[in-house]
Coordinates of C-alpha atoms and ligand atoms in Angstrom, one line a residue:
Chain P
X800 CA 41.3 393.9 -45.4
X801 CA 38.5 396.4 -45.3
X802 CA 40.2 399.7 -44.6
X803 CA 39.0 401.5 -41.5
X804 CA 36.1 398.8 -41.2
X805 CA 33.5 400.4 -44.1
X806 CA 30.3 398.3 -44.6
X807 CA 30.8 397.5 -48.5
X808 CA 28.6 398.9 -50.2
X809 CA 28.0 396.7 -52.5
X810 CA 27.7 393.7 -50.7
X811 CA 28.5 389.7 -52.0
X812 CA 24.9 388.3 -50.8
X813 CA 23.2 391.2 -52.8
X814 CA 25.2 390.5 -56.4
X815 CA 24.3 386.3 -55.8
X816 CA 20.5 387.0 -55.9
X817 CA 21.1 389.4 -58.7
X818 CA 21.2 386.7 -61.5
X819 CA 19.7 382.7 -62.7
X820 CA 22.5 381.4 -63.6
X821 CA 21.1 378.7 -66.4
X822 CA 23.3 376.5 -68.8
X823 CA 23.2 375.9 -72.5
X824 CA 21.0 372.7 -72.1
X825 CA 18.2 374.5 -70.5
X826 CA 18.0 376.4 -72.8
X827 CA 17.7 373.1 -75.5
X828 CA 16.1 371.0 -73.7
X829 CA 13.0 373.4 -73.4
X830 CA 13.5 373.0 -69.6
X831 CA 14.0 377.3 -69.5
X832 CA 11.4 378.4 -72.9
X833 CA 12.6 380.4 -75.3
X834 CA 12.0 382.5 -78.7
X835 CA 13.7 381.5 -81.4
X836 CA 14.1 383.9 -84.6
X837 CA 16.8 383.9 -87.2
X838 CA 16.7 387.4 -89.5
X839 CA 17.7 387.0 -93.0
X840 CA 18.1 390.3 -94.4
X841 CA 19.8 390.5 -97.4
X842 CA 21.8 394.3 -97.7
X843 CA 23.3 395.1 -101.5
X844 CA 26.5 397.7 -100.5
X845 CA 27.8 400.1 -102.9
X846 CA 31.5 400.0 -103.0
X847 CA 31.5 403.6 -104.2
X848 CA 33.9 405.2 -106.9
X849 CA 37.4 404.5 -104.6
X850 CA 36.6 400.5 -104.2
X851 CA 34.4 400.2 -106.8
X852 CA 38.0 401.0 -108.9
X853 CA 40.0 398.7 -106.7
X854 CA 37.9 395.6 -107.1
X855 CA 37.6 396.3 -111.4
X856 CA 41.6 396.3 -111.2
X857 CA 41.4 393.2 -109.1
X858 CA 39.4 391.3 -111.8
X859 CA 42.2 392.4 -114.0
X860 CA 44.6 391.3 -111.9
X861 CA 46.4 394.3 -110.0
X862 CA 46.8 396.4 -106.8
X863 CA 45.6 399.6 -107.1
X864 CA 45.9 402.9 -104.5
X865 CA 45.5 406.4 -104.5
X866 CA 47.9 408.8 -103.4
X867 CA 48.3 411.3 -101.4
X868 CA 50.7 413.7 -101.5
X869 CA 50.5 415.0 -98.1
X870 CA 51.0 412.4 -96.0
X871 CA 52.9 410.3 -98.9
X872 CA 50.8 407.5 -98.8
X873 CA 49.4 405.3 -101.5
X874 CA 46.0 404.4 -100.0
X875 CA 45.0 400.4 -100.2
X876 CA 42.4 400.2 -100.0
X877 CA 42.1 403.6 -101.8
X878 CA 39.1 406.1 -101.2
X879 CA 38.6 409.0 -102.6
X880 CA 39.3 411.3 -99.3
X881 CA 42.5 411.1 -96.8
X882 CA 41.5 410.7 -93.6
X883 CA 44.8 411.4 -91.7
X884 CA 45.1 415.1 -93.6
X885 CA 41.5 415.6 -94.4
X886 CA 41.9 416.5 -98.0
X887 CA 40.6 414.5 -101.4
X888 CA 43.3 411.9 -102.5
X889 CA 45.5 412.3 -105.6
X890 CA 46.1 410.2 -108.6
X891 CA 45.8 406.6 -108.8
X892 CA 48.7 404.4 -108.3
X893 CA 49.0 400.5 -108.6
X894 CA 51.2 399.0 -106.1
X895 CA 52.7 395.5 -106.2
X896 CA 51.1 392.0 -105.6
X897 CA 54.9 391.4 -103.6
X898 CA 54.9 392.4 -99.5
X899 CA 56.3 391.7 -96.5
X900 CA 53.9 390.5 -93.4
X901 CA 53.4 392.8 -90.8
X902 CA 51.9 389.8 -88.4
X903 CA 50.1 387.0 -89.0
X904 CA 47.5 384.3 -87.0
X905 CA 47.5 380.6 -87.2
X906 CA 43.8 380.4 -86.3
X907 CA 42.2 376.8 -85.4
X908 CA 38.7 378.2 -85.3
X909 CA 36.4 379.9 -88.0
X910 CA 35.0 382.7 -88.0
X911 CA 31.5 381.5 -86.4
X912 CA 33.7 380.1 -83.0
X913 CA 33.1 377.1 -84.2
X914 CA 36.4 375.0 -84.7
X915 CA 39.0 374.0 -87.8
X916 CA 38.6 370.7 -88.3
X917 CA 40.4 368.0 -89.0
X918 CA 42.5 367.1 -91.7
X919 CA 41.8 370.7 -92.4
X920 CA 44.3 373.5 -91.9
X921 CA 44.3 376.4 -90.1
X922 CA 43.9 379.7 -91.0
X923 CA 46.2 381.7 -91.2
X924 CA 45.1 385.6 -92.0
X925 CA 47.6 387.8 -92.4
X926 CA 48.6 391.7 -92.3
X927 CA 50.9 392.4 -95.4
X928 CA 52.9 395.3 -96.5
X929 CA 52.4 395.9 -100.4
X930 CA 55.7 397.2 -102.0
X931 CA 55.5 399.8 -103.5
X932 CA 52.4 401.4 -100.8
X933 CA 54.4 402.9 -97.5
X934 CA 55.6 401.9 -93.8
X935 CA 52.7 399.9 -91.8
X936 CA 50.3 399.8 -95.1
X937 CA 49.2 396.8 -94.7
X938 CA 45.9 394.4 -95.6
X939 CA 44.5 391.5 -94.2
X940 CA 45.0 388.4 -96.5
X941 CA 45.5 384.8 -95.9
X942 CA 48.7 382.7 -96.0
X943 CA 49.2 379.3 -98.0
X944 CA 51.4 377.8 -99.6
X945 CA 53.5 377.1 -96.9
X946 CA 53.2 374.7 -92.6
X947 CA 51.4 377.4 -90.9
X948 CA 53.9 376.8 -88.2
X949 CA 57.2 377.3 -90.2
X950 CA 54.7 381.5 -91.6
X951 CA 56.8 384.0 -89.3
X952 CA 57.1 387.9 -88.7
X953 CA 59.1 389.8 -91.5
X954 CA 58.5 387.0 -94.4
X955 CA 58.0 388.6 -98.4
X956 CA 54.7 387.3 -99.6
X957 CA 53.6 387.6 -103.2
X958 CA 49.8 387.0 -104.4
X959 CA 48.3 383.8 -106.0
X960 CA 45.6 385.2 -107.9
X961 CA 42.4 383.1 -109.9
X962 CA 42.8 382.5 -113.2
X963 CA 41.5 385.8 -115.2
X964 CA 37.9 383.6 -116.3
X965 CA 37.7 383.0 -112.4
X966 CA 37.4 386.9 -111.4
X967 CA 34.5 387.9 -110.2
X968 CA 36.0 391.8 -108.7
X969 CA 36.8 391.0 -105.0
X970 CA 39.1 390.7 -102.2
X971 CA 39.4 386.9 -103.2
X972 CA 40.3 387.8 -106.9
X973 CA 43.6 386.8 -104.7
X974 CA 43.3 383.2 -103.6
X975 CA 46.3 383.9 -100.8
X976 CA 49.7 385.1 -100.5
X977 CA 52.5 382.7 -101.0
X978 CA 56.1 383.4 -99.3
X979 CA 58.6 383.5 -101.7
X980 CA 62.2 384.0 -100.1
Chain I
X816 CA 35.9 426.2 -68.3
X817 CA 32.9 427.0 -66.6
X818 CA 32.3 423.5 -65.6
X819 CA 30.9 421.9 -62.5
X820 CA 33.1 419.1 -60.5
X821 CA 31.0 415.7 -60.4
X822 CA 31.2 412.3 -58.2
X823 CA 30.4 409.1 -58.0
X824 CA 28.2 408.7 -55.2
X825 CA 26.6 404.5 -55.9
X826 CA 27.6 401.7 -57.5
X827 CA 25.0 398.1 -58.4
X828 CA 26.6 395.3 -60.1
X829 CA 25.0 392.0 -61.4
X830 CA 26.5 388.6 -61.2
X831 CA 27.8 387.8 -64.7
X832 CA 27.4 384.2 -65.6
X833 CA 28.0 382.8 -68.9
X834 CA 23.7 382.5 -69.3
X835 CA 21.2 384.0 -67.7
X836 CA 17.7 383.0 -67.3
X837 CA 17.2 387.1 -67.1
X838 CA 15.9 388.7 -69.9
X839 CA 18.4 391.9 -71.2
X840 CA 15.6 394.6 -69.2
X841 CA 15.4 392.8 -65.8
X842 CA 19.6 392.4 -66.3
X843 CA 19.6 396.5 -66.4
X844 CA 16.7 396.8 -63.3
X845 CA 18.7 394.8 -60.7
X846 CA 22.1 396.4 -61.7
X847 CA 20.0 400.3 -61.4
X848 CA 17.9 399.0 -58.2
X849 CA 21.2 398.0 -56.3
X850 CA 23.0 401.9 -57.7
X851 CA 19.9 403.7 -56.4
X852 CA 19.6 401.6 -53.1
X853 CA 23.7 401.7 -52.4
X854 CA 23.3 405.8 -52.0
X855 CA 19.4 405.7 -50.7
X856 CA 17.9 407.5 -53.4
X857 CA 15.5 406.8 -55.7
X858 CA 14.7 407.3 -59.4
X859 CA 12.6 410.7 -57.8
X860 CA 16.5 411.6 -57.5
X861 CA 17.1 411.2 -60.7
X862 CA 17.8 413.8 -63.7
X863 CA 18.8 412.1 -66.4
X864 CA 19.8 408.9 -67.6
X865 CA 22.1 407.3 -70.2
X866 CA 22.4 404.2 -70.7
X867 CA 25.2 401.8 -72.5
X868 CA 25.2 398.6 -74.6
X869 CA 27.6 397.3 -77.2
X870 CA 26.3 395.8 -80.3
X871 CA 22.5 395.2 -81.1
X872 CA 23.4 391.8 -82.9
X873 CA 24.5 390.0 -79.4
X874 CA 21.2 391.1 -77.5
X875 CA 19.4 390.5 -80.9
X876 CA 17.1 393.6 -80.5
X877 CA 17.3 396.2 -83.2
X878 CA 17.2 399.6 -80.9
X879 CA 18.5 398.0 -77.6
X880 CA 19.0 401.4 -76.5
X881 CA 15.0 401.7 -76.1
X882 CA 14.3 398.4 -75.6
X883 CA 16.1 398.9 -72.2
X884 CA 15.2 402.2 -71.1
X885 CA 12.7 400.8 -68.7
X886 CA 14.7 398.6 -67.2
X887 CA 17.3 401.2 -67.0
X888 CA 14.8 404.0 -65.2
X889 CA 14.4 406.3 -67.9
X890 CA 10.9 406.8 -68.1
X891 CA 10.0 409.5 -69.0
X892 CA 13.5 411.8 -68.4
X893 CA 16.1 412.6 -70.7
X894 CA 17.7 409.7 -71.9
X895 CA 21.1 409.2 -74.0
X896 CA 22.7 406.1 -75.3
X897 CA 26.3 405.2 -76.5
X898 CA 28.1 402.9 -77.8
X899 CA 31.6 402.4 -79.2
X900 CA 31.7 398.8 -79.1
X901 CA 34.3 397.4 -76.1
X902 CA 34.8 400.8 -75.6
X903 CA 30.9 401.3 -74.0
X904 CA 31.6 400.8 -70.5
X905 CA 34.0 403.4 -69.9
X906 CA 32.7 405.4 -71.8
X907 CA 29.3 405.1 -70.0
X908 CA 30.4 407.6 -66.7
X909 CA 32.1 409.7 -69.4
X910 CA 28.0 410.7 -71.0
X911 CA 26.7 410.9 -67.6
X912 CA 29.6 413.5 -67.0
X913 CA 28.9 415.6 -69.5
X914 CA 25.3 415.6 -68.1
X915 CA 26.1 416.8 -64.9
X916 CA 30.0 418.7 -65.7
X917 CA 27.9 420.6 -68.2
X918 CA 25.2 422.4 -64.9
X919 CA 22.2 420.7 -67.3
X920 CA 21.5 418.0 -64.4
X921 CA 22.3 417.1 -61.1
X922 CA 22.0 413.9 -61.4
X923 CA 22.4 411.2 -63.4
X924 CA 21.8 407.5 -63.2
X925 CA 24.6 405.5 -65.7
X926 CA 23.2 402.0 -67.3
X927 CA 25.4 399.8 -69.1
X928 CA 24.1 395.9 -70.2
X929 CA 25.1 393.6 -71.5
X930 CA 23.3 389.5 -72.8
X931 CA 25.5 388.4 -75.5
X932 CA 24.0 384.6 -74.6
X933 CA 20.8 385.2 -77.2
X934 CA 23.1 384.7 -80.3
X935 CA 23.9 381.4 -81.8
X936 CA 25.9 379.4 -82.4
X937 CA 28.4 381.6 -80.7
X938 CA 28.6 385.7 -80.3
X939 CA 31.2 385.4 -82.0
X940 CA 29.7 385.4 -84.9
X941 CA 27.9 388.1 -84.5
X942 CA 31.2 390.4 -84.4
X943 CA 31.8 388.9 -87.9
X944 CA 29.5 392.1 -89.9
X945 CA 31.6 395.1 -88.1
X946 CA 34.0 394.7 -90.3
X947 CA 34.7 395.6 -94.0
X948 CA 32.0 394.5 -96.3
X949 CA 33.7 394.4 -99.2
X950 CA 37.6 394.3 -98.5
X951 CA 37.3 392.2 -95.3
X952 CA 34.1 390.0 -94.8
X953 CA 34.8 388.2 -97.9
X954 CA 37.7 386.5 -95.5
X955 CA 36.0 386.1 -92.8
X956 CA 37.0 387.4 -90.3
X957 CA 36.6 386.8 -86.7
X958 CA 38.0 389.1 -83.2
X959 CA 40.0 386.9 -83.0
X960 CA 42.1 387.0 -85.6
X961 CA 42.3 390.7 -85.1
X962 CA 43.0 390.5 -81.6
X963 CA 45.6 388.0 -81.7
X964 CA 47.1 389.7 -85.6
X965 CA 47.5 392.7 -82.4
X966 CA 49.0 390.6 -79.4
X967 CA 51.9 389.0 -82.4
X968 CA 52.6 392.5 -83.3
X969 CA 52.5 393.6 -80.0
X970 CA 55.0 390.3 -79.5
X971 CA 57.0 391.1 -82.3
X972 CA 58.7 394.0 -81.4
X973 CA 59.2 393.7 -77.7
X974 CA 60.8 391.0 -77.7
X975 CA 57.2 389.5 -75.4
X976 CA 57.5 386.3 -74.5
X977 CA 54.0 384.2 -74.3
X978 CA 55.0 382.5 -70.8
X979 CA 55.6 385.9 -68.9
X980 CA 51.9 387.2 -71.0
X981 CA 50.0 384.4 -69.7
X982 CA 50.6 385.6 -65.7
X983 CA 48.1 388.0 -66.3
X984 CA 45.7 385.5 -67.2
X985 CA 47.3 384.1 -63.9
X986 CA 46.6 386.8 -61.6
X987 CA 43.8 388.9 -62.7
X988 CA 42.0 385.0 -62.2
X989 CA 42.9 385.1 -58.7
X990 CA 42.2 388.1 -58.0
X991 CA 38.7 387.3 -59.0
X992 CA 38.3 385.1 -56.6
X993 CA 37.4 388.0 -54.6
X994 CA 34.4 389.0 -57.2
X995 CA 31.1 388.1 -55.7
X996 CA 30.5 389.1 -59.6
X997 CA 33.2 386.8 -60.8
X998 CA 32.0 384.2 -63.8
X999 CA 36.1 382.8 -63.8
X1000 CA 38.1 382.8 -61.0
X1001 CA 40.1 380.7 -60.6
X1002 CA 43.1 379.4 -59.2
X1003 CA 45.8 378.8 -62.7
X1004 CA 49.4 379.0 -63.5
X1005 CA 51.2 379.7 -66.9
X1006 CA 51.3 375.7 -67.1
X1007 CA 47.2 375.9 -67.9
X1008 CA 46.9 378.9 -70.3
X1009 CA 50.0 377.9 -72.4
X1010 CA 48.3 374.0 -72.3
X1011 CA 44.8 375.9 -73.6
X1012 CA 43.3 375.3 -76.2
X1013 CA 44.8 376.9 -78.8
X1014 CA 42.4 379.1 -80.3
X1015 CA 44.3 381.4 -83.5
X1016 CA 47.6 381.6 -82.4
X1017 CA 49.4 383.5 -80.0
X1018 CA 46.3 383.0 -78.3
X1019 CA 45.1 380.3 -76.1
X1020 CA 41.7 380.1 -74.4
X1021 CA 42.8 381.5 -71.2
X1022 CA 44.3 384.4 -72.9
X1023 CA 40.6 385.1 -73.9
X1024 CA 37.8 386.6 -71.3
X1025 CA 35.3 384.5 -70.9
X1026 CA 31.1 386.3 -73.3
X1027 CA 29.0 386.8 -70.6
X1028 CA 25.6 388.4 -69.7
X1029 CA 25.0 390.8 -66.8
X1030 CA 24.8 394.7 -66.4
X1031 CA 25.9 397.4 -63.9
X1032 CA 25.2 400.8 -62.9
X1033 CA 26.3 404.1 -61.1
X1034 CA 25.4 407.1 -59.8
X1035 CA 26.3 410.9 -60.9
X1036 CA 25.9 413.9 -58.7
X1037 CA 26.9 417.7 -59.3
X1038 CA 29.0 418.7 -56.1
X1039 CA 26.2 420.1 -53.8
X1040 CA 24.2 416.8 -54.2
X1041 CA 26.9 415.1 -53.5
X1042 CA 27.8 416.1 -50.2
X1043 CA 24.6 415.7 -48.9
X1044 CA 24.1 412.1 -50.3
X1045 CA 27.4 411.0 -49.3
X1046 CA 30.2 411.1 -46.5
X1047 CA 32.6 409.8 -49.8
X1048 CA 31.7 411.1 -53.2
X1049 CA 34.5 409.6 -55.1
X1050 CA 35.4 412.4 -57.9
X1051 CA 35.7 412.1 -61.6
X1052 CA 38.4 414.5 -62.1
X1053 CA 39.4 413.7 -66.1
X1054 CA 38.2 412.4 -68.6
X1055 CA 39.4 411.5 -72.3
X1056 CA 38.4 409.4 -75.5
X1057 CA 39.7 409.0 -78.9
X1058 CA 38.8 407.1 -81.9
X1059 CA 41.8 406.4 -84.4
X1060 CA 40.8 405.2 -87.8
X1061 CA 39.0 402.5 -89.0
X1062 CA 41.2 401.2 -91.6
X1063 CA 43.0 399.3 -88.7
X1064 CA 45.1 398.0 -91.7
X1065 CA 47.0 401.5 -92.4
X1066 CA 48.5 401.4 -88.6
X1067 CA 51.5 400.0 -86.9
X1068 CA 48.7 397.6 -84.0
X1069 CA 51.8 397.1 -81.8
X1070 CA 51.3 400.7 -79.5
X1071 CA 47.5 402.1 -78.8
X1072 CA 47.9 406.0 -79.4
X1073 CA 44.4 406.2 -78.8
X1074 CA 44.5 405.0 -75.6
X1075 CA 47.7 407.3 -75.2
X1076 CA 45.5 410.2 -77.1
X1077 CA 42.6 409.8 -74.3
X1078 CA 45.1 409.1 -71.4
X1079 CA 46.9 412.6 -72.4
X1080 CA 43.4 414.4 -72.2
X1081 CA 42.5 412.9 -69.1
X1082 CA 45.1 413.3 -67.3
X1083 CA 46.0 417.1 -68.5
X1084 CA 42.4 417.5 -67.0
X1085 CA 42.9 416.0 -63.5
X1086 CA 46.5 417.7 -63.2
X1087 CA 48.6 414.2 -63.3
X1088 CA 52.0 415.2 -64.2
X1089 CA 53.7 411.7 -64.0
X1090 CA 51.1 408.6 -64.3
X1091 CA 53.4 405.9 -62.9
X1092 CA 54.0 407.7 -59.8
X1093 CA 50.3 409.9 -59.1
X1094 CA 47.6 407.1 -60.1
X1095 CA 47.8 404.8 -57.5
X1096 CA 45.3 401.9 -58.8
X1097 CA 44.5 401.1 -62.5
X1098 CA 41.5 399.1 -64.0
X1099 CA 43.6 398.6 -67.5
X1100 CA 40.7 396.8 -70.3
X1101 CA 41.9 392.9 -70.4
X1102 CA 39.7 390.9 -72.6
X1103 CA 43.2 389.5 -73.9
X1104 CA 46.3 388.9 -72.0
X1105 CA 48.0 390.9 -74.0
X1106 CA 45.6 394.4 -74.0
X1107 CA 46.0 394.6 -70.3
X1108 CA 50.1 395.2 -71.0
X1109 CA 49.4 396.8 -74.2
X1110 CA 46.6 399.2 -72.6
X1111 CA 49.3 399.7 -69.5
X1112 CA 51.8 400.9 -72.2
X1113 CA 48.8 402.9 -73.8
X1114 CA 47.8 404.6 -70.1
X1115 CA 52.1 405.7 -69.9
X1116 CA 51.4 403.6 -66.8
X1117 CA 55.0 402.5 -67.4
X1118 CA 57.4 403.1 -70.5
X1119 CA 56.7 401.2 -74.5
X1120 CA 57.8 397.7 -73.7
X1121 CA 58.4 397.9 -70.1
X1122 CA 53.9 395.9 -69.4
X1123 CA 56.2 393.1 -69.0
X1124 CA 58.9 393.6 -66.3
X1125 CA 56.5 395.7 -64.3
X1126 CA 54.1 392.3 -64.2
X1127 CA 57.1 390.2 -63.3
X1128 CA 58.2 392.2 -60.7
X1129 CA 55.0 392.1 -59.0
X1130 CA 54.0 395.9 -59.6
X1131 CA 50.8 395.2 -60.7
X1132 CA 50.0 392.2 -58.3
X1133 CA 46.7 393.4 -55.7
X1134 CA 49.6 393.8 -53.2
X1135 CA 52.2 395.4 -55.9
X1136 CA 53.4 399.9 -56.0
X1137 CA 50.5 400.3 -59.1
X1138 CA 48.1 397.0 -59.0
X1139 CA 46.0 396.5 -62.3
X1140 CA 43.0 394.8 -62.5
X1141 CA 42.4 394.4 -58.8
X1142 CA 38.8 393.0 -58.9
X1143 CA 39.5 390.9 -61.6
X1144 CA 39.2 392.5 -64.7
X1145 CA 37.2 390.7 -67.5
X1146 CA 39.6 387.7 -67.5
X1147 CA 38.8 387.1 -64.0
X1148 CA 35.1 388.8 -63.5
X1149 CA 34.0 388.0 -67.0
X1150 CA 32.9 390.3 -70.0
X1151 CA 29.5 391.4 -71.3
X1152 CA 31.0 394.1 -72.6
X1153 CA 29.4 397.4 -71.4
X1154 CA 29.0 396.0 -68.1
X1155 CA 32.1 395.0 -68.0
X1156 CA 33.7 398.2 -68.5
X1157 CA 31.5 399.5 -65.5
X1158 CA 32.1 397.0 -63.7
X1159 CA 36.3 398.3 -63.8
X1160 CA 34.6 401.8 -62.7
X1161 CA 33.3 400.3 -59.8
X1162 CA 36.1 398.4 -58.6
X1163 CA 38.2 402.0 -58.6
X1164 CA 35.4 403.4 -56.8
X1165 CA 34.9 401.0 -54.3
X1166 CA 38.7 400.8 -54.1
X1167 CA 38.8 404.5 -53.3
X1168 CA 35.8 404.1 -50.9
X1169 CA 38.5 401.3 -48.8
X1170 CA 35.4 399.1 -49.1
X1171 CA 36.2 396.8 -52.3
X1172 CA 36.5 394.5 -48.9
X1173 CA 38.4 391.3 -49.9
X1174 CA 39.5 392.8 -52.8
X1175 CA 41.1 396.1 -50.7
X1176 CA 44.8 397.1 -52.2
X1177 CA 46.6 398.5 -49.4
X1178 CA 47.7 401.6 -49.1
X1179 CA 45.0 403.9 -48.6
X1180 CA 44.6 404.5 -53.1
X1181 CA 43.1 408.1 -53.4
X1182 CA 44.0 407.9 -56.9
X1183 CA 42.6 405.0 -60.0
X1184 CA 42.4 405.2 -63.5
X1185 CA 40.2 403.0 -65.7
X1186 CA 40.3 402.7 -68.9
X1187 CA 38.7 400.3 -72.3
X1188 CA 39.0 399.7 -75.6
X1189 CA 37.0 398.3 -78.1
X1190 CA 35.3 399.1 -81.8
X1191 CA 37.8 398.1 -84.9
X1192 CA 40.8 398.2 -82.1
X1193 CA 40.7 402.0 -82.0
X1194 CA 38.7 403.4 -79.1
X1195 CA 40.4 404.0 -76.0
X1196 CA 38.3 405.9 -72.8
X1197 CA 39.7 406.9 -70.1
X1198 CA 38.5 407.9 -66.7
X1199 CA 41.2 409.4 -63.5
X1200 CA 39.3 409.6 -60.2
X1201 CA 39.9 410.8 -57.0
X1202 CA 38.4 410.4 -53.3
Ligands
ZN430 ZN1 47.5 411.6 -96.1

């Protein structure tokens, strides 16, 4: 239905002429010529004072945050300033390695959009509200030791740590969280 | 405020495909040329150019804004690039608006381009590096994870069902059948969505918009120029944009506060007090099915928790009381990120002019809103337009 019989400003015929549709196979077979490149850049990211301490404590098997006395949150991951109150944070404070699942996913795809292979466990990332951090103060981590489709929002979980000698000071020093109730 | 009124006077849009043979520059050129032709203007009439394109990692061209200048008609003109991830395409007209409203320029060409296909094996991989390098990247997150994480929280809080949310894909892909740029237009059923490949529960394949190549462009003009160029200028009467914290795990994901903040600013500027009554047509950002509903709530077009009822009642259909994504949205037309956002702005522009052809909504709408969203689930960009 064309209102008031106005001509269309963008003509469908013109739109169809703008691009040339090709297929993945046209590129792979060389029918459409392309240049291939793989940049091989390496970075060393400084972690800063707050995240540096966070990682050092993970190596000790502990989760540390930094309290903001203004909004009463314990910030995990810790930061030197509170982004909401825009002020320096206050005391360092350990939080529990237990928490509650706020939301989760059963992912059949890997980070590069390839599919999880048959027989491998689906990825089950979750946002976990850590005990002692405050309402909605979650971190991203993985859930395991449970059938992926048996996980429910609200379940209580606890961190499963790598052996002390295997820890390197990384978020992966926690292998995953397991359901405890 | 001493600001000038700004109108959209012309628009251009390429066809969207998964793979195009054209280069990013050529895509930008096609859309830009079409936009200028649509209002019978030439580059000589253009005072400045703004360009939107999302991560450089897709095109694989560092300094993509500089690379695209030639296709975007920016040669030896005041030229600026903007970039807020998925929110880019609706930040584009906002960025252009400032240039003209300020009085600095009488006309501004606004171009948005995205070519996602150069990234192999899949452009999704390019998203890994948007996450925090120390606390998140070691877990190998994907964009689909965080979308699914947000969708699950949204469903949990409101008790929404997957089979109801799937109706957004049915509606938008059907609407796209009438869009000449459409990549994934189709007549599908709710069962098709639920039976499509499970990507990351609760997200099935047909809940997701496709990766695309494409470009879009509009021409903005100050009132005295706009009235000369066209008898039907479409006015940008309200703009709003807002970024939330990047600590996305430290907020409740069920509600997009940042969209509400952006919408409130745009509505205030446009003098809108009751958005659900005063806005006749909307293009909320729909890269995933639930996002349309999430954003309808953030735009305050219904109360929190009532977007599914609105969908089921047919309110958001093209012939409903508040048509949403009459273009076919990202789910149907495609999602070349920045270009997809500007495509939404162009849809409202055409609808308010009564020039949307087979997509035209009934009832002569005079006020519409376009919105986009992006970054780490943290940006809202909103534009209110009137005929
Ligand atoms: Zn604070």
